[in-house]
Structures are given as structure tokens and as C-alpha cells.
């Protein structure tokens, strides 16, 4: 079963794109307001007080930014208070941002490029055998199509309300991460939209609650500017 689980998850996601199918469990960014920033919080897994701190940095208007909480592996390893949610992808992300592992916490904020708004859609399928189908679809603005190649980030996050496991603020804990790049692509006809799409199965880590899982995605241009972001919401 382990060898076919990703394929089945992808098939389930494909079904979720069929009109009328899985209508009661649709999870996508459709109808969600376009974010204006990507707000990332990095917490050292050794720092339990950072998780419970009521003064945790947050966007001034949460609904206008996508928020990610990265739990960074610490010096204590599996003995760290937050080790259960620690994610090696956090180290990759810090390296990409040229930032060191924080002793306690760190924050990175990227405002979206607003000169030429792009369209981004993310969607997730129902969980199946510890996997979930994930899709990201990107349509750059016509004036920005020459700015590729584009790099996409698609984070599987576990949305936790304030008070969960002691957190003082709502969080989107990153549980898994998909990365990739698209070239500029080719416009096939005058009537067809210029777009890029990726559809993959993503593993649900042990301990994550599927009903709390959402997708946060964003796309950067060749200069590293964030040109689009989106987050899923389950109906």
C-alpha cells in the first residue's frame, strides 16, 4: 500500500476538481481575500516560553497576511519541548533567507509585489493513507510574464487556535513543504490563459490532525520578489 498511496491521493485530488464532487469537503483558496504579505515566525524548538508568549509578533491585520509558524530543530534534539513539531524544512527555509537558527525567535515579512497582481490558487484533497493531494495553480499578470522563471512554495500547515497546547496566539504550524520552479512557459493561443500548475501528494506527518490541515502557497519571481500568495479554507 505504501507504494500506491501517493498515486491514490493524487486521484482523490483530481476528483475534488470535478464540479459537484466532494462538495461538502472542498478546501481551496477560492473566495479567500488576496493576501498582501507573507508573515513567517521561526521558533527554536528548545524555547517553550516562545510558544506560550502572549507577546508573540503578529500581523497588524491577520486577514491580510498569510502566517506561517516554523518550529526549528534545536540543540536539545528530541528532548526539546517543541520537538514533536520541529521540522527540518525550517532549516532549509532559514538557509534560503540567509538567516541563522534563532536562539529564541525570528520573524521574516515579505510584502507582495503589487505593481502587477498575479493569480494564485491552492487546493487540497481529502486525506488518504497518511497522504493528502495538494495543488497550486499560478497565472502571472500579463505585464510580468517575462519575469520568470518562478519558484513556488507550498506549505502544509496545521491551523491551531489560541489556547491549543498552550499557545497564546493562533498559529499555522508548518508540517510539510513542497518546493519547485516553473519556467516562463508558452502561450498556446490568444484565448488560453498563461498559467502554471503543480499537483502532488504530500505526506501528513505523524501527530498532525487532518481536520486542521490547510495549504499556504506563494510564488517568487526571478528576483526573489513575492508576486502572489494564497491560503486554503475548508467549506
PDB file of C-alpha atoms in Angstrom:
ATOM      1  CA  UNK A   1       0.000   0.000   0.000  1.00  0.00           C
ATOM      2  CA  UNK A   2       2.854   2.415   0.702  1.00  0.00           C
ATOM      3  CA  UNK A   3       3.900   2.419  -2.949  1.00  0.00           C
ATOM      4  CA  UNK A   4       0.473   3.352  -4.297  1.00  0.00           C
ATOM      5  CA  UNK A   5      -0.644   5.758  -1.577  1.00  0.00           C
ATOM      6  CA  UNK A   6       0.727   8.886  -3.318  1.00  0.00           C
ATOM      7  CA  UNK A   7      -0.984   7.922  -6.577  1.00  0.00           C
ATOM      8  CA  UNK A   8      -4.307   7.392  -4.852  1.00  0.00           C
ATOM      9  CA  UNK A   9      -4.002  10.717  -3.069  1.00  0.00           C
ATOM     10  CA  UNK A  10      -3.463  12.420  -6.406  1.00  0.00           C
ATOM     11  CA  UNK A  11      -6.540  10.730  -7.834  1.00  0.00           C
ATOM     12  CA  UNK A  12      -8.608  11.933  -4.908  1.00  0.00           C
ATOM     13  CA  UNK A  13      -7.413  15.471  -5.506  1.00  0.00           C
ATOM     14  CA  UNK A  14      -8.365  15.179  -9.177  1.00  0.00           C
ATOM     15  CA  UNK A  15     -11.869  14.181  -8.075  1.00  0.00           C
ATOM     16  CA  UNK A  16     -12.071  17.291  -5.920  1.00  0.00           C
ATOM     17  CA  UNK A  17     -11.665  19.387  -9.092  1.00  0.00           C
ATOM     18  CA  UNK A  18     -14.680  17.751 -10.716  1.00  0.00           C
ATOM     19  CA  UNK A  19     -17.746  20.037 -10.475  1.00  0.00           C
ATOM     20  CA  UNK A  20     -20.019  18.822  -7.729  1.00  0.00           C
ATOM     21  CA  UNK A  21     -17.601  16.196  -6.419  1.00  0.00           C
ATOM     22  CA  UNK A  22     -16.558  16.354  -2.761  1.00  0.00           C
ATOM     23  CA  UNK A  23     -18.694  19.485  -2.451  1.00  0.00           C
ATOM     24  CA  UNK A  24     -19.012  19.095   1.304  1.00  0.00           C
ATOM     25  CA  UNK A  25     -15.265  18.837   1.863  1.00  0.00           C
ATOM     26  CA  UNK A  26     -13.854  21.392  -0.589  1.00  0.00           C
ATOM     27  CA  UNK A  27     -10.673  23.058   0.635  1.00  0.00           C
ATOM     28  CA  UNK A  28      -9.215  25.747  -1.600  1.00  0.00           C
ATOM     29  CA  UNK A  29      -8.337  29.425  -1.728  1.00  0.00           C
ATOM     30  CA  UNK A  30     -11.460  30.204  -3.758  1.00  0.00           C
ATOM     31  CA  UNK A  31     -13.197  33.206  -2.234  1.00  0.00           C
ATOM     32  CA  UNK A  32     -10.405  33.909   0.263  1.00  0.00           C
ATOM     33  CA  UNK A  33      -9.177  37.546   0.136  1.00  0.00           C
ATOM     34  CA  UNK A  34      -5.857  38.062  -1.625  1.00  0.00           C
ATOM     35  CA  UNK A  35      -3.063  38.371   0.980  1.00  0.00           C
ATOM     36  CA  UNK A  36      -0.753  41.381   0.928  1.00  0.00           C
ATOM     37  CA  UNK A  37       2.178  39.772   2.780  1.00  0.00           C
ATOM     38  CA  UNK A  38       3.777  36.510   3.869  1.00  0.00           C
ATOM     39  CA  UNK A  39       4.460  36.661   7.627  1.00  0.00           C
ATOM     40  CA  UNK A  40       6.834  33.955   8.886  1.00  0.00           C
ATOM     41  CA  UNK A  41       7.650  33.220  12.539  1.00  0.00           C
ATOM     42  CA  UNK A  42      10.589  30.974  13.428  1.00  0.00           C
ATOM     43  CA  UNK A  43      10.705  29.393  16.890  1.00  0.00           C
ATOM     44  CA  UNK A  44      13.601  27.388  18.275  1.00  0.00           C
ATOM     45  CA  UNK A  45      12.241  24.026  19.427  1.00  0.00           C
ATOM     46  CA  UNK A  46      14.241  24.439  22.659  1.00  0.00           C
ATOM     47  CA  UNK A  47      12.222  27.537  23.633  1.00  0.00           C
ATOM     48  CA  UNK A  48       8.934  26.504  25.224  1.00  0.00           C
ATOM     49  CA  UNK A  49       8.395  30.034  26.545  1.00  0.00           C
ATOM     50  CA  UNK A  50       8.449  31.336  22.958  1.00  0.00           C
ATOM     51  CA  UNK A  51       5.433  29.163  22.156  1.00  0.00           C
ATOM     52  CA  UNK A  52       3.402  30.410  25.126  1.00  0.00           C
ATOM     53  CA  UNK A  53       4.491  34.077  24.900  1.00  0.00           C
ATOM     54  CA  UNK A  54       1.399  36.347  24.685  1.00  0.00           C
ATOM     55  CA  UNK A  55       3.595  38.994  23.026  1.00  0.00           C
ATOM     56  CA  UNK A  56       4.273  36.781  20.001  1.00  0.00           C
ATOM     57  CA  UNK A  57       4.658  39.024  16.906  1.00  0.00           C
ATOM     58  CA  UNK A  58       1.631  39.017  14.632  1.00  0.00           C
ATOM     59  CA  UNK A  59       0.474  40.918  11.525  1.00  0.00           C
ATOM     60  CA  UNK A  60      -1.418  44.117  12.246  1.00  0.00           C
ATOM     61  CA  UNK A  61      -4.314  42.736  10.190  1.00  0.00           C
ATOM     62  CA  UNK A  62      -4.203  38.922  10.250  1.00  0.00           C
ATOM     63  CA  UNK A  63      -6.717  38.529   7.462  1.00  0.00           C
ATOM     64  CA  UNK A  64      -4.425  40.425   5.054  1.00  0.00           C
ATOM     65  CA  UNK A  65      -1.331  38.263   5.550  1.00  0.00           C
ATOM     66  CA  UNK A  66      -0.622  34.564   5.330  1.00  0.00           C
ATOM     67  CA  UNK A  67       1.054  33.441   8.542  1.00  0.00           C
ATOM     68  CA  UNK A  68       3.448  30.520   8.954  1.00  0.00           C
ATOM     69  CA  UNK A  69       4.967  29.164  12.165  1.00  0.00           C
ATOM     70  CA  UNK A  70       8.227  27.279  11.670  1.00  0.00           C
ATOM     71  CA  UNK A  71       9.469  25.139  14.567  1.00  0.00           C
ATOM     72  CA  UNK A  72      13.233  24.996  14.072  1.00  0.00           C
ATOM     73  CA  UNK A  73      15.152  21.938  15.370  1.00  0.00           C
ATOM     74  CA  UNK A  74      17.225  22.989  18.385  1.00  0.00           C
ATOM     75  CA  UNK A  75      20.312  21.865  20.250  1.00  0.00           C
ATOM     76  CA  UNK A  76      18.262  19.570  22.512  1.00  0.00           C
ATOM     77  CA  UNK A  77      17.123  17.422  19.608  1.00  0.00           C
ATOM     78  CA  UNK A  78      14.305  15.039  20.526  1.00  0.00           C
ATOM     79  CA  UNK A  79      14.440  16.288  24.125  1.00  0.00           C
ATOM     80  CA  UNK A  80      13.397  19.809  23.096  1.00  0.00           C
ATOM     81  CA  UNK A  81       9.980  20.917  24.446  1.00  0.00           C
ATOM     82  CA  UNK A  82       8.698  21.584  20.900  1.00  0.00           C
ATOM     83  CA  UNK A  83      10.485  18.697  19.190  1.00  0.00           C
ATOM     84  CA  UNK A  84       7.222  16.990  18.170  1.00  0.00           C
ATOM     85  CA  UNK A  85       6.529  19.818  15.720  1.00  0.00           C
ATOM     86  CA  UNK A  86      10.144  20.569  14.756  1.00  0.00           C
ATOM     87  CA  UNK A  87      10.634  20.481  11.005  1.00  0.00           C
ATOM     88  CA  UNK A  88      13.849  20.159   9.022  1.00  0.00           C
ATOM     89  CA  UNK A  89      12.248  22.255   6.283  1.00  0.00           C
ATOM     90  CA  UNK A  90      12.585  25.186   8.679  1.00  0.00           C
ATOM     91  CA  UNK A  91      16.377  24.912   8.393  1.00  0.00           C
ATOM     92  CA  UNK A  92      16.117  24.914   4.607  1.00  0.00           C
ATOM     93  CA  UNK A  93      13.889  27.977   4.729  1.00  0.00           C
ATOM     94  CA  UNK A  94      16.272  29.853   7.046  1.00  0.00           C
ATOM     95  CA  UNK A  95      19.171  28.990   4.742  1.00  0.00           C
ATOM     96  CA  UNK A  96      17.219  30.328   1.764  1.00  0.00           C
ATOM     97  CA  UNK A  97      16.639  33.574   3.652  1.00  0.00           C
ATOM     98  CA  UNK A  98      20.320  33.667   4.725  1.00  0.00           C
ATOM     99  CA  UNK A  99      19.290  33.763   8.380  1.00  0.00           C
ATOM    100  CA  UNK A 100      20.847  31.823  11.273  1.00  0.00           C
ATOM    101  CA  UNK A 101      18.940  29.468  13.549  1.00  0.00           C
ATOM    102  CA  UNK A 102      17.388  31.777  16.155  1.00  0.00           C
ATOM    103  CA  UNK A 103      18.266  31.262  19.807  1.00  0.00           C
ATOM    104  CA  UNK A 104      14.628  32.017  20.571  1.00  0.00           C
ATOM    105  CA  UNK A 105      12.511  33.515  17.778  1.00  0.00           C
ATOM    106  CA  UNK A 106      12.847  35.348  14.485  1.00  0.00           C
ATOM    107  CA  UNK A 107      10.361  36.972  12.097  1.00  0.00           C
ATOM    108  CA  UNK A 108      10.518  37.477   8.351  1.00  0.00           C
ATOM    109  CA  UNK A 109       7.931  39.533   6.460  1.00  0.00           C
ATOM    110  CA  UNK A 110       7.677  39.733   2.680  1.00  0.00           C
ATOM    111  CA  UNK A 111       5.219  42.177   1.148  1.00  0.00           C
ATOM    112  CA  UNK A 112       3.630  41.111  -2.124  1.00  0.00           C
ATOM    113  CA  UNK A 113       4.638  42.874  -5.311  1.00  0.00           C
ATOM    114  CA  UNK A 114       1.583  44.998  -6.100  1.00  0.00           C
ATOM    115  CA  UNK A 115       2.560  46.596  -9.402  1.00  0.00           C
ATOM    116  CA  UNK A 116       1.259  43.667 -11.448  1.00  0.00           C
ATOM    117  CA  UNK A 117      -1.026  41.416  -9.349  1.00  0.00           C
ATOM    118  CA  UNK A 118      -0.898  37.716 -10.223  1.00  0.00           C
ATOM    119  CA  UNK A 119      -3.453  34.993  -9.590  1.00  0.00           C
ATOM    120  CA  UNK A 120      -2.660  32.048  -7.345  1.00  0.00           C
ATOM    121  CA  UNK A 121      -4.920  29.179  -6.327  1.00  0.00           C
ATOM    122  CA  UNK A 122      -4.184  26.386  -3.864  1.00  0.00           C
ATOM    123  CA  UNK A 123      -6.392  23.364  -3.204  1.00  0.00           C
ATOM    124  CA  UNK A 124      -6.194  20.174  -1.177  1.00  0.00           C
ATOM    125  CA  UNK A 125      -7.870  16.796  -1.495  1.00  0.00           C
ATOM    126  CA  UNK A 126      -9.197  14.622   1.334  1.00  0.00           C
ATOM    127  CA  UNK A 127      -6.630  12.681   3.424  1.00  0.00           C
ATOM    128  CA  UNK A 128      -5.961   9.095   2.392  1.00  0.00           C
ATOM    129  CA  UNK A 129      -3.433   6.626   3.867  1.00  0.00           C
ATOM    130  CA  UNK A 130      -1.368   9.377   5.541  1.00  0.00           C
ATOM    131  CA  UNK A 131      -1.268  11.440   2.352  1.00  0.00           C
ATOM    132  CA  UNK A 132      -3.158  14.427   1.029  1.00  0.00           C
ATOM    133  CA  UNK A 133      -3.336  15.715  -2.532  1.00  0.00           C
ATOM    134  CA  UNK A 134      -2.079  19.283  -2.932  1.00  0.00           C
ATOM    135  CA  UNK A 135      -2.301  21.581  -5.956  1.00  0.00           C
ATOM    136  CA  UNK A 136      -1.038  25.054  -6.786  1.00  0.00           C
ATOM    137  CA  UNK A 137      -2.020  26.992  -9.919  1.00  0.00           C
ATOM    138  CA  UNK A 138      -0.329  30.242 -10.910  1.00  0.00           C
ATOM    139  CA  UNK A 139      -1.303  32.799 -13.553  1.00  0.00           C
ATOM    140  CA  UNK A 140       1.096  35.759 -13.724  1.00  0.00           C
ATOM    141  CA  UNK A 141      -0.054  39.183 -14.768  1.00  0.00           C
ATOM    142  CA  UNK A 142       0.369  39.795 -18.488  1.00  0.00           C
ATOM    143  CA  UNK A 143       2.907  42.567 -17.889  1.00  0.00           C
ATOM    144  CA  UNK A 144       5.042  40.297 -15.682  1.00  0.00           C
ATOM    145  CA  UNK A 145       5.206  37.155 -17.802  1.00  0.00           C
ATOM    146  CA  UNK A 146       8.787  37.887 -18.796  1.00  0.00           C
ATOM    147  CA  UNK A 147       9.868  37.934 -15.134  1.00  0.00           C
ATOM    148  CA  UNK A 148      10.132  34.148 -14.802  1.00  0.00           C
ATOM    149  CA  UNK A 149      11.292  31.601 -14.019  1.00  0.00           C
ATOM    150  CA  UNK A 150       9.135  31.468 -10.913  1.00  0.00           C
ATOM    151  CA  UNK A 151       9.731  29.489  -7.753  1.00  0.00           C
ATOM    152  CA  UNK A 152       6.750  28.182  -5.814  1.00  0.00           C
ATOM    153  CA  UNK A 153       6.442  27.251  -2.148  1.00  0.00           C
ATOM    154  CA  UNK A 154       3.526  25.161  -0.909  1.00  0.00           C
ATOM    155  CA  UNK A 155       3.331  24.603   2.840  1.00  0.00           C
ATOM    156  CA  UNK A 156       1.065  22.102   4.567  1.00  0.00           C
ATOM    157  CA  UNK A 157       0.173  23.819   7.831  1.00  0.00           C
ATOM    158  CA  UNK A 158      -1.758  22.767  10.893  1.00  0.00           C
ATOM    159  CA  UNK A 159      -4.032  25.611  11.981  1.00  0.00           C
ATOM    160  CA  UNK A 160      -4.210  25.836  15.758  1.00  0.00           C
ATOM    161  CA  UNK A 161      -6.461  28.302  17.607  1.00  0.00           C
ATOM    162  CA  UNK A 162      -5.142  30.251  20.572  1.00  0.00           C
ATOM    163  CA  UNK A 163      -5.041  28.072  23.696  1.00  0.00           C
ATOM    164  CA  UNK A 164      -4.117  24.878  21.832  1.00  0.00           C
ATOM    165  CA  UNK A 165      -1.236  23.143  23.593  1.00  0.00           C
ATOM    166  CA  UNK A 166      -0.516  26.353  25.459  1.00  0.00           C
ATOM    167  CA  UNK A 167      -0.044  28.699  22.509  1.00  0.00           C
ATOM    168  CA  UNK A 168      -1.145  32.233  23.322  1.00  0.00           C
ATOM    169  CA  UNK A 169      -1.929  33.143  19.687  1.00  0.00           C
ATOM    170  CA  UNK A 170      -3.443  31.382  16.656  1.00  0.00           C
ATOM    171  CA  UNK A 171      -0.806  29.547  14.658  1.00  0.00           C
ATOM    172  CA  UNK A 172      -0.237  27.887  11.293  1.00  0.00           C
ATOM    173  CA  UNK A 173       2.462  25.351  12.134  1.00  0.00           C
ATOM    174  CA  UNK A 174       4.332  24.182   9.041  1.00  0.00           C
ATOM    175  CA  UNK A 175       4.142  20.385   8.911  1.00  0.00           C
ATOM    176  CA  UNK A 176       5.469  19.723   5.413  1.00  0.00           C
ATOM    177  CA  UNK A 177       6.773  21.726   2.464  1.00  0.00           C
ATOM    178  CA  UNK A 178       6.828  21.368  -1.322  1.00  0.00           C
ATOM    179  CA  UNK A 179       9.186  23.435  -3.461  1.00  0.00           C
ATOM    180  CA  UNK A 180       9.556  23.772  -7.201  1.00  0.00           C
ATOM    181  CA  UNK A 181      10.234  26.061 -10.134  1.00  0.00           C
ATOM    182  CA  UNK A 182       8.449  26.942 -13.353  1.00  0.00           C
ATOM    183  CA  UNK A 183       9.976  28.435 -16.459  1.00  0.00           C
ATOM    184  CA  UNK A 184       8.251  31.211 -18.358  1.00  0.00           C
ATOM    185  CA  UNK A 185       6.059  28.721 -20.177  1.00  0.00           C
ATOM    186  CA  UNK A 186       4.424  29.256 -23.557  1.00  0.00           C
ATOM    187  CA  UNK A 187       1.175  30.868 -24.515  1.00  0.00           C
ATOM    188  CA  UNK A 188      -0.661  28.376 -26.715  1.00  0.00           C
ATOM    189  CA  UNK A 189      -3.303  30.667 -28.163  1.00  0.00           C
ATOM    190  CA  UNK A 190      -4.848  34.085 -27.721  1.00  0.00           C
ATOM    191  CA  UNK A 191      -7.805  32.616 -25.867  1.00  0.00           C
ATOM    192  CA  UNK A 192      -5.868  30.419 -23.454  1.00  0.00           C
ATOM    193  CA  UNK A 193      -4.533  31.727 -20.174  1.00  0.00           C
ATOM    194  CA  UNK A 194      -0.847  31.665 -19.450  1.00  0.00           C
ATOM    195  CA  UNK A 195      -0.601  29.541 -16.323  1.00  0.00           C
ATOM    196  CA  UNK A 196       1.494  27.006 -14.466  1.00  0.00           C
ATOM    197  CA  UNK A 197       0.223  24.179 -12.282  1.00  0.00           C
ATOM    198  CA  UNK A 198       1.647  21.572  -9.944  1.00  0.00           C
ATOM    199  CA  UNK A 199      -0.277  18.694  -8.365  1.00  0.00           C
ATOM    200  CA  UNK A 200       1.423  16.348  -5.893  1.00  0.00           C
ATOM    201  CA  UNK A 201       0.694  14.077  -2.937  1.00  0.00           C
ATOM    202  CA  UNK A 202       2.063  15.376   0.357  1.00  0.00           C
ATOM    203  CA  UNK A 203       2.645  13.235   3.411  1.00  0.00           C
ATOM    204  CA  UNK A 204       0.756  14.031   6.605  1.00  0.00           C
ATOM    205  CA  UNK A 205       3.274  13.868   9.487  1.00  0.00           C
ATOM    206  CA  UNK A 206       2.559  11.698  12.488  1.00  0.00           C
ATOM    207  CA  UNK A 207       0.578  13.553  15.128  1.00  0.00           C
ATOM    208  CA  UNK A 208      -0.960  16.117  12.768  1.00  0.00           C
ATOM    209  CA  UNK A 209      -4.755  16.316  12.821  1.00  0.00           C
ATOM    210  CA  UNK A 210      -6.055  16.121   9.220  1.00  0.00           C
ATOM    211  CA  UNK A 211      -9.110  18.249  10.004  1.00  0.00           C
ATOM    212  CA  UNK A 212      -6.801  21.131  10.970  1.00  0.00           C
ATOM    213  CA  UNK A 213      -4.591  20.957   7.869  1.00  0.00           C
ATOM    214  CA  UNK A 214      -4.545  23.793   5.347  1.00  0.00           C
ATOM    215  CA  UNK A 215      -2.298  24.931   2.493  1.00  0.00           C
ATOM    216  CA  UNK A 216      -0.343  28.164   2.274  1.00  0.00           C
ATOM    217  CA  UNK A 217       1.345  28.907  -1.029  1.00  0.00           C
ATOM    218  CA  UNK A 218       3.369  31.706  -2.528  1.00  0.00           C
ATOM    219  CA  UNK A 219       5.339  32.382  -5.705  1.00  0.00           C
ATOM    220  CA  UNK A 220       8.536  34.393  -6.223  1.00  0.00           C
ATOM    221  CA  UNK A 221       9.913  35.818  -9.454  1.00  0.00           C
ATOM    222  CA  UNK A 222      13.491  35.569 -10.717  1.00  0.00           C
ATOM    223  CA  UNK A 223      14.488  38.499  -8.487  1.00  0.00           C
ATOM    224  CA  UNK A 224      13.067  36.811  -5.369  1.00  0.00           C
ATOM    225  CA  UNK A 225      10.067  39.123  -5.076  1.00  0.00           C
ATOM    226  CA  UNK A 226       6.831  37.558  -3.821  1.00  0.00           C
ATOM    227  CA  UNK A 227       4.298  38.111  -6.597  1.00  0.00           C
ATOM    228  CA  UNK A 228       1.372  36.023  -5.323  1.00  0.00           C
ATOM    229  CA  UNK A 229       0.184  34.207  -2.199  1.00  0.00           C
ATOM    230  CA  UNK A 230      -2.870  32.192  -1.222  1.00  0.00           C
ATOM    231  CA  UNK A 231      -4.207  30.042   1.605  1.00  0.00           C
ATOM    232  CA  UNK A 232      -6.880  27.389   1.548  1.00  0.00           C
ATOM    233  CA  UNK A 233     -10.077  27.413   3.554  1.00  0.00           C
ATOM    234  CA  UNK A 234     -12.362  24.434   4.027  1.00  0.00           C
ATOM    235  CA  UNK A 235     -16.070  24.929   3.387  1.00  0.00           C
TER     236      UNK A 235
END
